[in-house]
Short mmCIF file of C-alpha atoms and ligand atoms in Angstrom, two decimals:
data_model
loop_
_atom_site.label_atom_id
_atom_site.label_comp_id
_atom_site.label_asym_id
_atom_site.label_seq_id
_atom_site.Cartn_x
_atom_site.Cartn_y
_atom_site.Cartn_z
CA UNK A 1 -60.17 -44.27 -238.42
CA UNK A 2 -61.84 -44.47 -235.57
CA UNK A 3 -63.42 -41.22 -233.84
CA UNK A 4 -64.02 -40.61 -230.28
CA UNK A 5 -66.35 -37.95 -228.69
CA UNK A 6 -67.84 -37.14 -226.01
CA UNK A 7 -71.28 -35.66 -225.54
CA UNK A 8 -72.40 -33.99 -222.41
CA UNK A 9 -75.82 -33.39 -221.32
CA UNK A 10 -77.49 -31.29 -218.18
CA UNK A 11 -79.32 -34.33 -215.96
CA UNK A 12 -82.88 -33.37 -214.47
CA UNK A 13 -82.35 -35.94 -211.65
CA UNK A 14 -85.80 -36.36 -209.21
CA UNK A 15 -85.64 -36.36 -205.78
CA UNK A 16 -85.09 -40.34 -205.11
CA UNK A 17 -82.27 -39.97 -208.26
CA UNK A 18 -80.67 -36.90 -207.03
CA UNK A 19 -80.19 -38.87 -203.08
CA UNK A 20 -79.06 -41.99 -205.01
CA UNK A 21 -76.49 -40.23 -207.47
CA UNK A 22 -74.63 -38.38 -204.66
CA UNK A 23 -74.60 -41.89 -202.70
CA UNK A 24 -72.90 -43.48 -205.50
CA UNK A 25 -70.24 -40.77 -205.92
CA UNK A 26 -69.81 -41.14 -202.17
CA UNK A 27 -69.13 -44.85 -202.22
CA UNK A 28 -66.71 -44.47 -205.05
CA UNK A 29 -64.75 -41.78 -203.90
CA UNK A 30 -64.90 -44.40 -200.53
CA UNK A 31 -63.26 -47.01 -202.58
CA UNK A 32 -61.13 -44.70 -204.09
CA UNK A 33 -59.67 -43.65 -201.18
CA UNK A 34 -59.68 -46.89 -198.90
CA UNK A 35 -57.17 -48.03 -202.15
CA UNK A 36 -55.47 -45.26 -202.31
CA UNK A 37 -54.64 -45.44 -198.20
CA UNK A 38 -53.72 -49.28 -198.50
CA UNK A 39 -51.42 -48.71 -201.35
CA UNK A 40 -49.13 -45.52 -199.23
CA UNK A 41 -49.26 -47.90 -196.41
CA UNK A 42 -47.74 -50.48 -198.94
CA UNK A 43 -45.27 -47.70 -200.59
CA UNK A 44 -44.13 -47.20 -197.29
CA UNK A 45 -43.54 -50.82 -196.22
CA UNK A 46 -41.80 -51.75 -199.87
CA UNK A 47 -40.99 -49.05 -202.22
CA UNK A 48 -40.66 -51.93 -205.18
CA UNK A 49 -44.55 -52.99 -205.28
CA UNK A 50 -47.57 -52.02 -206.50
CA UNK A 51 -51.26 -53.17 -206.34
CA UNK A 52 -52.67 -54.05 -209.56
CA UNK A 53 -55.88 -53.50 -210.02
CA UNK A 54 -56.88 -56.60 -209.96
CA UNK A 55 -55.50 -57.27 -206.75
CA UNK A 56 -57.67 -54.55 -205.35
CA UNK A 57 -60.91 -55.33 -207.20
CA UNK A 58 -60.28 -58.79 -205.33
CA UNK A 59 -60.94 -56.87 -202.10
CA UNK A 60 -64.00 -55.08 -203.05
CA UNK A 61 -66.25 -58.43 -202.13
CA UNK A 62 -65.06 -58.10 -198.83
CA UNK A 63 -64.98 -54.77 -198.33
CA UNK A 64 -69.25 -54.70 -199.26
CA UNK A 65 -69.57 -57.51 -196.61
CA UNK A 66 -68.26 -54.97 -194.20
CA UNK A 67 -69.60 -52.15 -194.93
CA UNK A 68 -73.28 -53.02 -196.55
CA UNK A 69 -74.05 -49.66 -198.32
CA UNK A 70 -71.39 -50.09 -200.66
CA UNK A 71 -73.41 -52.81 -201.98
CA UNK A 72 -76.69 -50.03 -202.74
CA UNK A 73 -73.98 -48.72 -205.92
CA UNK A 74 -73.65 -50.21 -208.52
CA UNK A 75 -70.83 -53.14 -208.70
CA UNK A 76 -69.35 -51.29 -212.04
CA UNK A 77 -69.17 -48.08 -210.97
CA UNK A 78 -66.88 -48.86 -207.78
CA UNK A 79 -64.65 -51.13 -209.69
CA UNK A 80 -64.20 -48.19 -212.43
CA UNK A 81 -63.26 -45.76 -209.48
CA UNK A 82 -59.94 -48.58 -208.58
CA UNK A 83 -59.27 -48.31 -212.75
CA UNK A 84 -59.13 -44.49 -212.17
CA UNK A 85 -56.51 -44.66 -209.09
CA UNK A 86 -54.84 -47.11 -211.65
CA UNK A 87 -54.28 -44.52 -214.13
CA UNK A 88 -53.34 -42.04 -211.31
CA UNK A 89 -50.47 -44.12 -210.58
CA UNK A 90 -49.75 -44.28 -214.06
CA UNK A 91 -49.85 -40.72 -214.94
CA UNK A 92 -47.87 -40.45 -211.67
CA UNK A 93 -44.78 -42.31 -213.06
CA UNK A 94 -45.24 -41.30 -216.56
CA UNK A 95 -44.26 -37.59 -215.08
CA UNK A 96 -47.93 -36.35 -216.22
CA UNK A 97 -49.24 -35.87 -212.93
CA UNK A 98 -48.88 -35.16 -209.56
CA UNK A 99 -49.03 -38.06 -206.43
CA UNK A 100 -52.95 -39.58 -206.41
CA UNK A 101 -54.25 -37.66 -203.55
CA UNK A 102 -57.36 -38.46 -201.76
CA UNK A 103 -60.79 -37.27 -203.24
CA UNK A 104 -62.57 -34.95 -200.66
CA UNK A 105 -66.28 -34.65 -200.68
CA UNK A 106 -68.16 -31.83 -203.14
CA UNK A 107 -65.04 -31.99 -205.29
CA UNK A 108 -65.38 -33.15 -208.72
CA UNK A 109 -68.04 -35.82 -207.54
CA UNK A 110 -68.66 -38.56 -210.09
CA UNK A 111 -68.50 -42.29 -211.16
CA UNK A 112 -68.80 -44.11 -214.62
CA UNK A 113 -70.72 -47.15 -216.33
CA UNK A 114 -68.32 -48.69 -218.43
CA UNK A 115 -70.16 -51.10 -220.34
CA UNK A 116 -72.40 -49.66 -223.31
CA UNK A 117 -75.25 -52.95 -222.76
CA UNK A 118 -76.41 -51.32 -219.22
CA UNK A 119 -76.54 -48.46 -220.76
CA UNK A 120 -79.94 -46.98 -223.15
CA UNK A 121 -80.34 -43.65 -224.52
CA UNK A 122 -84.03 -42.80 -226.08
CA UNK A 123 -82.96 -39.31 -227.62
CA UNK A 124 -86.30 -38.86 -229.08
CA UNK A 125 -87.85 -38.68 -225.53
CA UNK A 126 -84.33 -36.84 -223.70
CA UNK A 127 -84.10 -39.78 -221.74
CA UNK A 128 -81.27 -42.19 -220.63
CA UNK A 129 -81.54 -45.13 -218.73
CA UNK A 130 -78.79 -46.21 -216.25
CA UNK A 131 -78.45 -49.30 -213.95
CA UNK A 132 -79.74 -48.48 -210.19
CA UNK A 133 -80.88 -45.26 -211.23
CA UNK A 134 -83.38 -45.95 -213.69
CA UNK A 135 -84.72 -43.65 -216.94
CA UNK A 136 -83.22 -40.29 -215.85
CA UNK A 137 -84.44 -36.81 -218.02
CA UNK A 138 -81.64 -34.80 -219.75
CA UNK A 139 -81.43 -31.50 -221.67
CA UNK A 140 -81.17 -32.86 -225.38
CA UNK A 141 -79.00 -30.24 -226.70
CA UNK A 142 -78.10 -32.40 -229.75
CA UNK A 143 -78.21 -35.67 -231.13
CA UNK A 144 -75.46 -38.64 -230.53
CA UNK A 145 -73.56 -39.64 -233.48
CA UNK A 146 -71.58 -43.12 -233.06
CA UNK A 147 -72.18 -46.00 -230.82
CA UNK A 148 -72.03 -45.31 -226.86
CA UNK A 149 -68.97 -46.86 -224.98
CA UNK A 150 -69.23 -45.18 -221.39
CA UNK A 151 -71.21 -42.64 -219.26
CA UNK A 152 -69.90 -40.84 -216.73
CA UNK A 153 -72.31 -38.98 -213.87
CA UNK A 154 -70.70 -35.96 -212.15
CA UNK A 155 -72.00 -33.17 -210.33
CA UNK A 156 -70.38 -29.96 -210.53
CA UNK A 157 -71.84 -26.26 -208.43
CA UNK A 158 -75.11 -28.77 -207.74
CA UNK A 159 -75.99 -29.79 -210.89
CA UNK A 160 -75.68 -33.31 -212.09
CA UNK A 161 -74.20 -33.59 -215.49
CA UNK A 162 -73.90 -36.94 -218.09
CA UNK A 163 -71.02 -37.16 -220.30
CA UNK A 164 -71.33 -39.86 -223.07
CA UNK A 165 -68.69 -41.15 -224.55
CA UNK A 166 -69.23 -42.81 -227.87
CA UNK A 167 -67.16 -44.02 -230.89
CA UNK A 168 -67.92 -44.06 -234.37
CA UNK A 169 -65.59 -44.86 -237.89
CA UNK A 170 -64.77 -41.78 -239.96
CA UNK A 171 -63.01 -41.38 -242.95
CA UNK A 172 -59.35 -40.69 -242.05
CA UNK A 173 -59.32 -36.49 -243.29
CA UNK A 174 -57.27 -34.63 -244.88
CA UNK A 175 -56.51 -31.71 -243.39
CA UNK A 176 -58.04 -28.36 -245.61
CA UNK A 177 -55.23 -26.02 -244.39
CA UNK A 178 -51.53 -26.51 -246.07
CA UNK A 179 -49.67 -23.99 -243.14
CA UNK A 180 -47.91 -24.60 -240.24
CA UNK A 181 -47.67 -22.87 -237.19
CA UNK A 182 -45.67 -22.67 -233.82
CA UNK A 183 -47.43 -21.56 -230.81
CA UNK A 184 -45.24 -20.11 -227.82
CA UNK A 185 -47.30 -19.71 -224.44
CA UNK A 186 -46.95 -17.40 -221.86
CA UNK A 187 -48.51 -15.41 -219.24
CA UNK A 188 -49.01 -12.01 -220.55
CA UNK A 189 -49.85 -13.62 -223.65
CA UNK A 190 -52.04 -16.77 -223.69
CA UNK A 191 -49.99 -17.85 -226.96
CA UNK A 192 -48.37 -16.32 -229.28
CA UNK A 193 -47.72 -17.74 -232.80
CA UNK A 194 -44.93 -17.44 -235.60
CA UNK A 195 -46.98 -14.97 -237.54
CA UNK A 196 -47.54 -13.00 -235.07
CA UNK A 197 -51.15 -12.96 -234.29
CA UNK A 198 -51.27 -14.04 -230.50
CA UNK A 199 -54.30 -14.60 -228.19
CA UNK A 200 -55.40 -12.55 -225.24
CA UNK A 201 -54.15 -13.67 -221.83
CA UNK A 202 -57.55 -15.65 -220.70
CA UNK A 203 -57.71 -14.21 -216.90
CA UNK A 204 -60.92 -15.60 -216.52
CA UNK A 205 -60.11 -16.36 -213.03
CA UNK A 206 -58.80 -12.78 -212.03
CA UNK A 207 -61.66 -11.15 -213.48
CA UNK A 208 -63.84 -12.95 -211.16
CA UNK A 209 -61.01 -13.75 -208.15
CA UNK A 210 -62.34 -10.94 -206.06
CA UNK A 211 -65.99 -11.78 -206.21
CA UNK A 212 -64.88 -15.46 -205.46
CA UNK A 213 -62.42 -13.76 -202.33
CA UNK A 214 -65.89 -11.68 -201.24
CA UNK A 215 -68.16 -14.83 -201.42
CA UNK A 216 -65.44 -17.35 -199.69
CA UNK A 217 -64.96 -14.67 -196.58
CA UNK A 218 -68.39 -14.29 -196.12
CA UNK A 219 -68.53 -18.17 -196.17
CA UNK A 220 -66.12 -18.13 -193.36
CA UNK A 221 -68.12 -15.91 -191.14
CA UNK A 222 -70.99 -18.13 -191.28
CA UNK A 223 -71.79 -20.77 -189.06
CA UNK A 224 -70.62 -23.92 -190.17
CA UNK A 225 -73.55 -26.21 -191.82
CA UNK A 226 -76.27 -23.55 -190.79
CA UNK A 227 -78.21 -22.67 -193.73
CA UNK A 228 -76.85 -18.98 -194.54
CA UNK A 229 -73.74 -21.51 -194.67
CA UNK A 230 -74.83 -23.32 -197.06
CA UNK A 231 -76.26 -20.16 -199.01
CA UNK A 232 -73.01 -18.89 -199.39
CA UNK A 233 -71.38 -21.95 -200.22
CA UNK A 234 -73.53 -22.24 -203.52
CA UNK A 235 -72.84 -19.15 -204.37
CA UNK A 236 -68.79 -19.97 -203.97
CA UNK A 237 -69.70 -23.06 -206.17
CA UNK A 238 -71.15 -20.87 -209.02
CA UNK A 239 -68.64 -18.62 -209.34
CA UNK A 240 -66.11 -21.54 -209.47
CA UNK A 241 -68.31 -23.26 -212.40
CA UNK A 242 -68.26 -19.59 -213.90
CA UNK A 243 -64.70 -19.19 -213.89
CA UNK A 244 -64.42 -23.22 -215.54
CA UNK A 245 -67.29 -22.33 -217.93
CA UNK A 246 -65.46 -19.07 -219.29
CA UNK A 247 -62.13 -21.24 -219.51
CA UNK A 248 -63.65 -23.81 -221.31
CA UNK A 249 -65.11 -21.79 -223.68
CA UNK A 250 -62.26 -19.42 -224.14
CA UNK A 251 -59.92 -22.74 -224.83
CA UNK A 252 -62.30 -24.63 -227.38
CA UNK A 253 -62.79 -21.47 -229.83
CA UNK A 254 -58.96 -20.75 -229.46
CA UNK A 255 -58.18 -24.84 -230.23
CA UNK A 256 -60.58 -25.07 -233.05
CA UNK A 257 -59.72 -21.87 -234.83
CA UNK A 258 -56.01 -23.11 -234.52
CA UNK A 259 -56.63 -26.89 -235.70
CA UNK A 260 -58.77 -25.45 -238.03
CA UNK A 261 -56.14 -22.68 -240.47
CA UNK A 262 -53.13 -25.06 -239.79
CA UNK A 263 -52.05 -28.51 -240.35
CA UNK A 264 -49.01 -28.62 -238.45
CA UNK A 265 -49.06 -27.18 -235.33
CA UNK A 266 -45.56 -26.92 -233.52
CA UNK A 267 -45.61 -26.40 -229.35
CA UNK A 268 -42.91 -26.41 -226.43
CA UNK A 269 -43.10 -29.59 -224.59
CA UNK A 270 -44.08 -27.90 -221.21
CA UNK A 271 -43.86 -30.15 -218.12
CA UNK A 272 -47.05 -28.76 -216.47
CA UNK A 273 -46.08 -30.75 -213.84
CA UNK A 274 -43.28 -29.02 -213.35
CA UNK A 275 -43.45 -25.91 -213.93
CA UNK A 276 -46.47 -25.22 -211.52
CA UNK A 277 -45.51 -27.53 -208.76
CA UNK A 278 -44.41 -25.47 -205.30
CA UNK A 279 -42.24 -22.97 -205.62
CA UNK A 280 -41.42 -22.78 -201.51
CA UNK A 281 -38.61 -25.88 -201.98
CA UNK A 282 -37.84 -27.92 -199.19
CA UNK A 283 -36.08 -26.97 -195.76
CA UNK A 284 -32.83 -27.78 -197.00
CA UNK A 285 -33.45 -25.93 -200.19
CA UNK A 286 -35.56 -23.37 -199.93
CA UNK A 287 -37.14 -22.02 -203.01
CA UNK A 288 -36.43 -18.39 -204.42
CA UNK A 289 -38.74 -15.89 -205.81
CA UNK A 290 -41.29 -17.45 -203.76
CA UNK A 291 -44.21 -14.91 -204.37
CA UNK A 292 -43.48 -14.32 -207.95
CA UNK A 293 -43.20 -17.82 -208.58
CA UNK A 294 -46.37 -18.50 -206.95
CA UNK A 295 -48.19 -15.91 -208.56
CA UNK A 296 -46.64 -17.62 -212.02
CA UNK A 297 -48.07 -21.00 -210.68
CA UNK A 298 -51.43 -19.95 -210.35
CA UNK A 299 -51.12 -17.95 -213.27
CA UNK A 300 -50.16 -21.05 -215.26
CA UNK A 301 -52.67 -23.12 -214.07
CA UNK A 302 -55.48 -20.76 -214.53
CA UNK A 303 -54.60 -20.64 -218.02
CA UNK A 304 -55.48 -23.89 -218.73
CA UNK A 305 -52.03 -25.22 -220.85
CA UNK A 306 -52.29 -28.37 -220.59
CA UNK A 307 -55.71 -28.75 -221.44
CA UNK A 308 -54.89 -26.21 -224.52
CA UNK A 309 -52.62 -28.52 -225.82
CA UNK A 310 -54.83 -31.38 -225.14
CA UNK A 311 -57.60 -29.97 -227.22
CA UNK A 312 -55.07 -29.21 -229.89
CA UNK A 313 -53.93 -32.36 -229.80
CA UNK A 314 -57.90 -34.55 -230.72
CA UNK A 315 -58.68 -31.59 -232.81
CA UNK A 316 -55.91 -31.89 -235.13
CA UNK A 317 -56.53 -35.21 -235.10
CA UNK A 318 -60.15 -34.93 -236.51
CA UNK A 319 -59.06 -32.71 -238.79
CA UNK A 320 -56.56 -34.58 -240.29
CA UNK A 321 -53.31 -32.18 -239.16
CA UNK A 322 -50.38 -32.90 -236.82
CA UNK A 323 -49.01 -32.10 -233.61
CA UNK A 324 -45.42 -31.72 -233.17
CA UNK A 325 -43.97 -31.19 -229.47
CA UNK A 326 -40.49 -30.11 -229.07
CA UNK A 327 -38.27 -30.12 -226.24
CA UNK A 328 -37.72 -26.62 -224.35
CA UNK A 329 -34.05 -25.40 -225.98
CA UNK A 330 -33.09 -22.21 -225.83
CA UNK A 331 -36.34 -21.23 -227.99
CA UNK A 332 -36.41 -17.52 -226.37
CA UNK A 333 -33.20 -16.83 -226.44
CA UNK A 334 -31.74 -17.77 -229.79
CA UNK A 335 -32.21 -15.46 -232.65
CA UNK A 336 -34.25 -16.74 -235.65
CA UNK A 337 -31.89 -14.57 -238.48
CA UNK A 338 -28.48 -15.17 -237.47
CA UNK A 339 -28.60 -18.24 -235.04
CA UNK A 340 -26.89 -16.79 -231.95
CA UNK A 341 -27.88 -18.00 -228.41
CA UNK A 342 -27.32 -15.67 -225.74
CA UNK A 343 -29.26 -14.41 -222.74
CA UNK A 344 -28.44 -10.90 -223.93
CA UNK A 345 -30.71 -10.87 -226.94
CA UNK A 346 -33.43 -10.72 -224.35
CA UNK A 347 -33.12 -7.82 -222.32
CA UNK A 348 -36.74 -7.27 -221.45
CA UNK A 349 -39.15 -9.95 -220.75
CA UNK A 350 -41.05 -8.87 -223.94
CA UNK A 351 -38.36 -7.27 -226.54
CA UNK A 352 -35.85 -9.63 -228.30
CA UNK A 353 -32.73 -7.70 -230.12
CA UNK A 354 -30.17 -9.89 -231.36
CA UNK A 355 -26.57 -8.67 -229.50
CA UNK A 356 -24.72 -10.04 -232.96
CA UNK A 357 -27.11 -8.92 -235.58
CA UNK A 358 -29.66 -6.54 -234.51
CA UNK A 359 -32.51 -8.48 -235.24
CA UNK A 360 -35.41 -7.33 -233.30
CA UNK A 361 -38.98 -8.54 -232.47
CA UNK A 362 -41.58 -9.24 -230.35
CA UNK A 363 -40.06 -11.78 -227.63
CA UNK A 364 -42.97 -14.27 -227.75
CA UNK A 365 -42.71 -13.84 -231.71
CA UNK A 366 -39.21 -15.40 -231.55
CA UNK A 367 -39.84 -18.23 -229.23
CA UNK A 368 -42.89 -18.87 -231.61
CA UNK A 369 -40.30 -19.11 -234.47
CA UNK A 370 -38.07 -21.00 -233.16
CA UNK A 371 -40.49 -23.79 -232.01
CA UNK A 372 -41.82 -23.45 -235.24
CA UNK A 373 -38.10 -24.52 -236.88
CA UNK A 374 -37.38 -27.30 -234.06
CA UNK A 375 -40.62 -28.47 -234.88
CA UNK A 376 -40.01 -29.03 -238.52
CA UNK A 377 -36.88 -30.15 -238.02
CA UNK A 378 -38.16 -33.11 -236.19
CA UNK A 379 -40.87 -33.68 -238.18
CA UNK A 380 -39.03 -34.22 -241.32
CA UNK A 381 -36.61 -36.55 -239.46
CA UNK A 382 -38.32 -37.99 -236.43
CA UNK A 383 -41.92 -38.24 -236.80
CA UNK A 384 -42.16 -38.75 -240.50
CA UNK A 385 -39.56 -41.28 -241.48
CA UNK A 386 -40.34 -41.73 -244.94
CA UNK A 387 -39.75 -38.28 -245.46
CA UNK A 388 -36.50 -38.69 -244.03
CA UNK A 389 -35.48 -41.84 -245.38
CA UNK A 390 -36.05 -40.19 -249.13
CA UNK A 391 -34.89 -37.05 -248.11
CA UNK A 392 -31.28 -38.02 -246.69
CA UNK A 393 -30.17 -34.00 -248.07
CA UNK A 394 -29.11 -32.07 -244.94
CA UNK A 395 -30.54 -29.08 -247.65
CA UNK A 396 -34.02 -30.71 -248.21
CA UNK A 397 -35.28 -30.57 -244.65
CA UNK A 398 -33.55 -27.23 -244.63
CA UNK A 399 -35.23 -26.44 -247.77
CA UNK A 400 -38.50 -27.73 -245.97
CA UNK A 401 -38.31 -25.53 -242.74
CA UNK A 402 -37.23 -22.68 -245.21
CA UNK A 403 -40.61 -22.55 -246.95
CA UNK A 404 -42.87 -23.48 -244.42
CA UNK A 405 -41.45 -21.21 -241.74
CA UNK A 406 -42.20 -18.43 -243.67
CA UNK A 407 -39.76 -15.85 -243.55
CA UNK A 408 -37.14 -18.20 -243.34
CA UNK A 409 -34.30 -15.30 -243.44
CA UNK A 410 -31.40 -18.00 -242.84
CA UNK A 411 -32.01 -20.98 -243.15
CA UNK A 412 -28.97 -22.18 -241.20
CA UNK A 413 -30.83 -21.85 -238.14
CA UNK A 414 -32.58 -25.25 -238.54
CA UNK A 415 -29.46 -27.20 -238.52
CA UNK A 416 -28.42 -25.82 -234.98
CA UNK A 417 -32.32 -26.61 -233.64
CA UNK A 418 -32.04 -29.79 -235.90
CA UNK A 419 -32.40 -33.37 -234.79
CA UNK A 420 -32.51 -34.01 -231.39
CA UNK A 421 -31.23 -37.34 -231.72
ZN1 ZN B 1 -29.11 -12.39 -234.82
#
């Protein structure tokens, strides 16, 4: 199979490079935007039609005989930033994202080489060589392995960074672990799985929220542009880096440890989307539990969810184990011994005791459970179909979800999460 992986490396830009690399970023966050503002004006016009990409990379000649510095990027690079607002639409309609909104200035600056031929790496020397820029110096932290696709340049709390993408044929693995797992996530725990081990809630952003509150109202009582201004604005930037460097470290030990002791890993299919867009509603329905809700959105996005699930998702993948997400149903409130669903069996937001049978546990612990069961359930009859197809016995996928879930006390429960279809 084939194995993708990235590699990302610290630039150390000079001078001339440095200038150049922020004035491509700037041209194709230009682009971006200049595409992004003709296609609203076109959504409002005609709802039905879209610009292809095409159709907009046809306007980029014209667009650099306007405006002559767009010709100083490179060609690539500006056509790769329409591909990008391409995929924004996409992930858009495919529910995974929000609207495309325009790219500001300082945030998440960056643009790509797609094609691998412009592109040469001399590892020996910590050197990489990319078209307008020339050889630029990098922090070798380790070696390649594969052949190079992409590169993308970004800059991130003033540093430049090069992420290179590369792809390579691996022997399709077999995963070493034989368990399976459900994860429930939450907010006063980061997740929480069937057998009851959970991880820490990550905070990384609260723990350093009131330095970053400090550092952005001194920013506002400086002079705009002046060079205290600027002083404090770096130091804003760091602590934003921080607080993504502690995430993104926190998230990659908690994916690989998971991907690593499991090979089937069962998760709720959270909308991200939803679930942290505004709370305030609209004028004609205005939103309740405004602050709490608010405080859950940032709380939600600060934990980094989506991009847990994402990491789960290639790393099980690598290692040869499978990710199964099912559909939010009832997972916290239906008891895992005798079946019943009620709102009652969760009278605190972390204690579950079943109102028919007296079951009690750890709420999270349940909803862990339960995913767990759903999970199987549609992996024995949705995602594997030869399983199903030999195993037509109501009783053998019960059977299945019986031993694999562990303490499967009934295991009548996995008909009622069954099938979805
Ligand atoms: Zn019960």
């Amino acid at each position: 199979m084939q194995r993708l992986q990235a590699y990302q490396y610290e630039l150390i830009p000079d001078g001339q490079q440095k200038r150049d690399m922020s004035r491509f970023a700037g041209s194709c966050r230009f682009v971006y935007n200049k595409a992004l503002a003709l296609q609203k004006e076109r959504d409002e016009a005609d709802k039905q039609t879209q610009f292809s990409y095409t159709m907009l990379a046809n306007r980029l000649p014209a667009w650099k005989r306007e405006l002559a510095w767009l010709k100083f990027s490179p060609a690539q690079t500006l056509q790769q930033s329409l591909k990008d607002l391409e995929r924004a639409y996409a992930n858009f309609f495919a529910k995974r994202a929000e609207f495309p909104r325009f790219k500001r200035k300082g945030v998440r600056d960056s643009f790509r080489y797609p094609q691998p031929q412009q592109i040469k790496l001399d590892e020996a020397n910590g050197r990489i060589f990319l078209p307008k820029l020339g050889w630029l110096r990098y922090r070798n932290s380790r070696n390649i392995q594969g052949q190079v696709r992409n590169a993308t340049v970004s800059l991130r709390a003033g540093r430049w960074f090069v992420s290179i993408q590369t792809e390579r044929e691996v022997n399709k693995p077999l995963p070493e672990a034989t368990s399976a797992i459900g994860i429930d996530v939450g907010i006063a725990r980061f997740a929480t799985l069937s057998d009851s081990s959970y991880l820490a809630p990550l905070n990384s952003f609260k723990r350093h929220e009131t330095a970053l509150k400090k550092a952005q109202q001194s920013m506002s009582r400086k002079e705009k542009f002046s060079s205290n201004w600027r002083k404090a604005k770096r130091k804003v930037q760091r602590l934003h880096a921080r607080i993504g460097h502690a995430r993104h470290d926190y998230l990659h030990k908690a994916t690989t440890t998971i991907s690593q002791n499991h090979a089937i890993v069962c998760i709720e299919d959270l909308q991200v989307r939803n679930m942290s867009k505004s709370a305030a509603g609209t004028s004609e329905e205005p939103g309740r539990n405004v602050k709490a809700k608010s405080g859950l959105n940032k709380a939600i996005l600060d934990q980094g969810w989506f991009e847990f699930r994402r990491q789960l998702q290639y790393k099980l993948d690598w290692n040869g184990g499978i990710l199964i997400a099912v559909p939010l149903q009832n997972t916290s409130r239906t008891c895992p011994v005798c079946g019943h669903i009620s709102k009652d069996n969760r009278q605190t937001q972390a204690e579950f005791v079943c109102v028919e049978c007296d079951y009690e546990n750890n709420a999270d612990v349940v909803g862990a459970i339960n995913i767990l069961r759903a999970g199987h359930a549609r992996f024995a009859c949705e995602v594997n179909p030869e399983v199903r197809d030999q195993q037509q016995e109501p009783a053998e996928v019960i059977q299945l979800g019986k031993c694999l879930a562990g303490r499967g006390r009934n295991p009548l429960v996995l008909t009622r999460g069954g099938c979805q279809r």
